[in-house]
Amino acid sequence: METISFSVENLCVPCACRCRHCLLGYDGNTIGAGYEQGKALARRLAAGSPVEFSYYIGYCMDTPALFDYIAFCREIGSPGGQFLQMNGFRERPHDEFRDLMGQIRDAGVELIDLTFYGLPERHDAFAGRCGDFQLLIKMLTAANGAGLPVHISASITEDNAGELEGLFELLSGYKTESLSLFLPHSKGRGWFLEPRRLTKATLERLPMSVRAHMPKVKTQSEAQWLSEDEFPEPDKRYLTLSLTPENFERYSGMSAEEIVGELESLDDTFYAAVPPIAELAKLYGDPSGDRLFRYRDLALLWTKRYVRENGLTLHDMTDECGHFSVRE
């Protein structure tokens, strides 16, 4: 198993939304260490990391430290210096959003992302905040006015698929760099969305104006994945350390190499307790399953079912609220 990268997440900024697919399961409480503490540790780890390093904050970018964060990411070569996910901001007057977008552009950010979940009523219900749809439109308008490029992402489920053509028509009145659909996966609150995962039958009924924005990575029904009878094991992993007030002092005394070694050990131990994907397919695969998956997300769902049904008490490396890995 080759370790490709090492990241540090510091979930220290509150979010104004409670999205139904939130992979971090945000409940209004931040679990990260202090911003300045996290930055100081990340600077040291970036200098000594044996693999590619990145640092990010969350649950949201709505923080007084935003411009310091952008500058720091540019300093250490982390993606936050060029790209920002901008959901979950608090309400502001339009002129404040206009000024904010111009400042973000001037700070060196090249692209922001805004995420929609359907037309206004459904979007607000999914985001867990009344008025969130109109707030995103206000942000999009402000970004257009500031000349800040915007990518639009939109979730697609059984519930909102029929609204996406109308959503895209509405958004066509704004300048956007690109628009892409994504299938929510089973991390965090996404676990409870699995019964509403998009099906092949629903996708085939949608117009090409919607289907053209589906993920470019191979996506097909569970039945199709099973019929191919090929379940390759991942050989690469991307490791993330989740920084908290409780573990900050300990990791402050460790080198980047030592932390990577600890994360690799946690990852090896967790996956040694989970059967290979081919065996998980036999345990949980539905040969008639019509719901659509990327291969990685189908393997993730089966893994999470195994962990839940067998009561594993090991550190769960699929849970992004703690240290975690992404394997592929």
Coordinates of N, CA, C and O in Angstrom, one line a residue, residues 9-18 22-33 58-60 189 242-246 320-322:
E9 N -6.5 18.1 9.0 CA -7.7 18.9 9.0 C -7.9 19.5 10.4 O -7.6 18.9 11.4
N10 N -8.4 20.7 10.4 CA -8.6 21.4 11.7 C -10.1 22.0 11.6 O -10.3 23.0 11.0
L11 N -11.0 21.3 12.1 CA -12.4 21.6 12.0 C -12.8 22.6 13.1 O -13.5 22.3 14.1
C12 N -12.3 23.8 12.9 CA -12.4 24.9 13.9 C -13.4 26.0 13.6 O -13.5 27.0 14.4
V13 N -14.1 26.0 12.4 CA -14.9 27.1 12.0 C -16.4 26.6 11.9 O -16.7 25.6 11.2
P14 N -17.3 27.3 12.6 CA -18.7 26.9 12.6 C -19.3 27.0 11.2 O -18.8 27.8 10.4
C15 N -20.4 26.3 10.9 CA -21.1 26.3 9.7 C -22.5 26.7 10.0 O -23.1 26.3 11.0
A16 N -23.1 27.5 9.1 CA -24.5 28.0 9.3 C -25.5 27.0 8.8 O -26.7 27.2 9.0
C17 N -25.1 25.9 8.1 CA -26.0 24.9 7.6 C -25.9 23.6 8.4 O -25.0 23.4 9.1
R18 N -26.9 22.8 8.1 CA -26.9 21.4 8.7 C -27.3 20.4 7.6 O -28.4 19.8 7.6
C22 N -24.0 15.8 5.0 CA -22.8 16.3 5.6 C -21.9 15.1 6.0 O -22.2 14.4 6.9
L23 N -20.8 15.0 5.3 CA -19.9 13.8 5.6 C -19.2 14.0 7.0 O -18.7 13.0 7.5
L24 N -19.3 15.2 7.5 CA -18.7 15.4 8.9 C -19.7 15.4 10.0 O -19.4 15.6 11.1
G25 N -21.0 15.2 9.6 CA -22.1 15.1 10.6 C -22.2 16.3 11.5 O -22.5 16.2 12.7
Y26 N -21.9 17.5 10.9 CA -21.9 18.7 11.8 C -23.1 19.0 12.5 O -24.2 18.9 12.0
D27 N -23.0 19.2 13.9 CA -24.2 19.4 14.8 C -24.1 20.7 15.5 O -24.9 20.9 16.5
G28 N -23.3 21.6 15.0 CA -23.2 22.9 15.7 C -22.0 23.1 16.6 O -21.7 24.2 17.1
N29 N -21.3 22.0 16.8 CA -20.1 22.0 17.7 C -18.9 21.8 16.9 O -18.8 20.8 16.1
T30 N -17.9 22.7 17.0 CA -16.6 22.5 16.3 C -15.7 21.6 17.2 O -15.8 21.6 18.4
I31 N -14.9 20.7 16.5 CA -14.1 19.8 17.3 C -12.6 20.0 17.0 O -11.8 19.4 17.6
G32 N -12.3 21.1 16.2 CA -10.9 21.3 15.9 C -10.1 22.1 17.0 O -10.7 22.6 18.0
A33 N -8.8 22.1 16.8 CA -8.0 22.9 17.7 C -8.1 24.4 17.3 O -8.7 24.7 16.3
G58 N -12.2 23.8 8.5 CA -13.6 23.6 8.3 C -14.3 23.7 9.6 O -13.6 23.9 10.6
Y59 N -15.6 23.6 9.6 CA -16.5 23.1 8.7 C -16.9 24.1 7.6 O -17.7 23.7 6.7
C60 N -16.4 25.3 7.7 CA -16.8 26.3 6.8 C -15.7 27.3 6.6 O -14.7 27.2 7.4
R189 N -23.7 12.0 7.8 CA -25.2 11.9 7.6 C -25.5 11.3 6.2 O -26.7 10.9 6.0
S242 N -6.8 14.4 12.0 CA -7.8 15.3 12.5 C -7.3 15.9 13.8 O -7.2 15.2 14.8
L243 N -7.1 17.2 13.8 CA -6.5 17.9 14.9 C -7.6 18.3 15.9 O -8.7 18.9 15.5
T244 N -7.4 18.1 17.2 CA -8.4 18.5 18.2 C -7.7 19.1 19.4 O -6.4 18.9 19.5
P245 N -8.4 19.8 20.3 CA -7.7 20.3 21.5 C -7.1 19.2 22.3 O -6.1 19.4 23.0
E246 N -7.7 18.0 22.3 CA -7.2 16.9 23.1 C -5.9 16.3 22.6 O -5.1 15.8 23.4
E320 N -14.6 10.7 8.6 CA -13.8 11.9 8.4 C -13.9 12.9 9.6 O -13.3 14.0 9.6
C321 N -14.6 12.5 10.7 CA -14.6 13.3 11.9 C -13.4 13.0 12.7 O -13.1 13.7 13.7
G322 N -12.6 12.0 12.4 CA -11.4 11.7 13.1 C -10.3 11.4 12.1 O -10.5 11.7 10.9

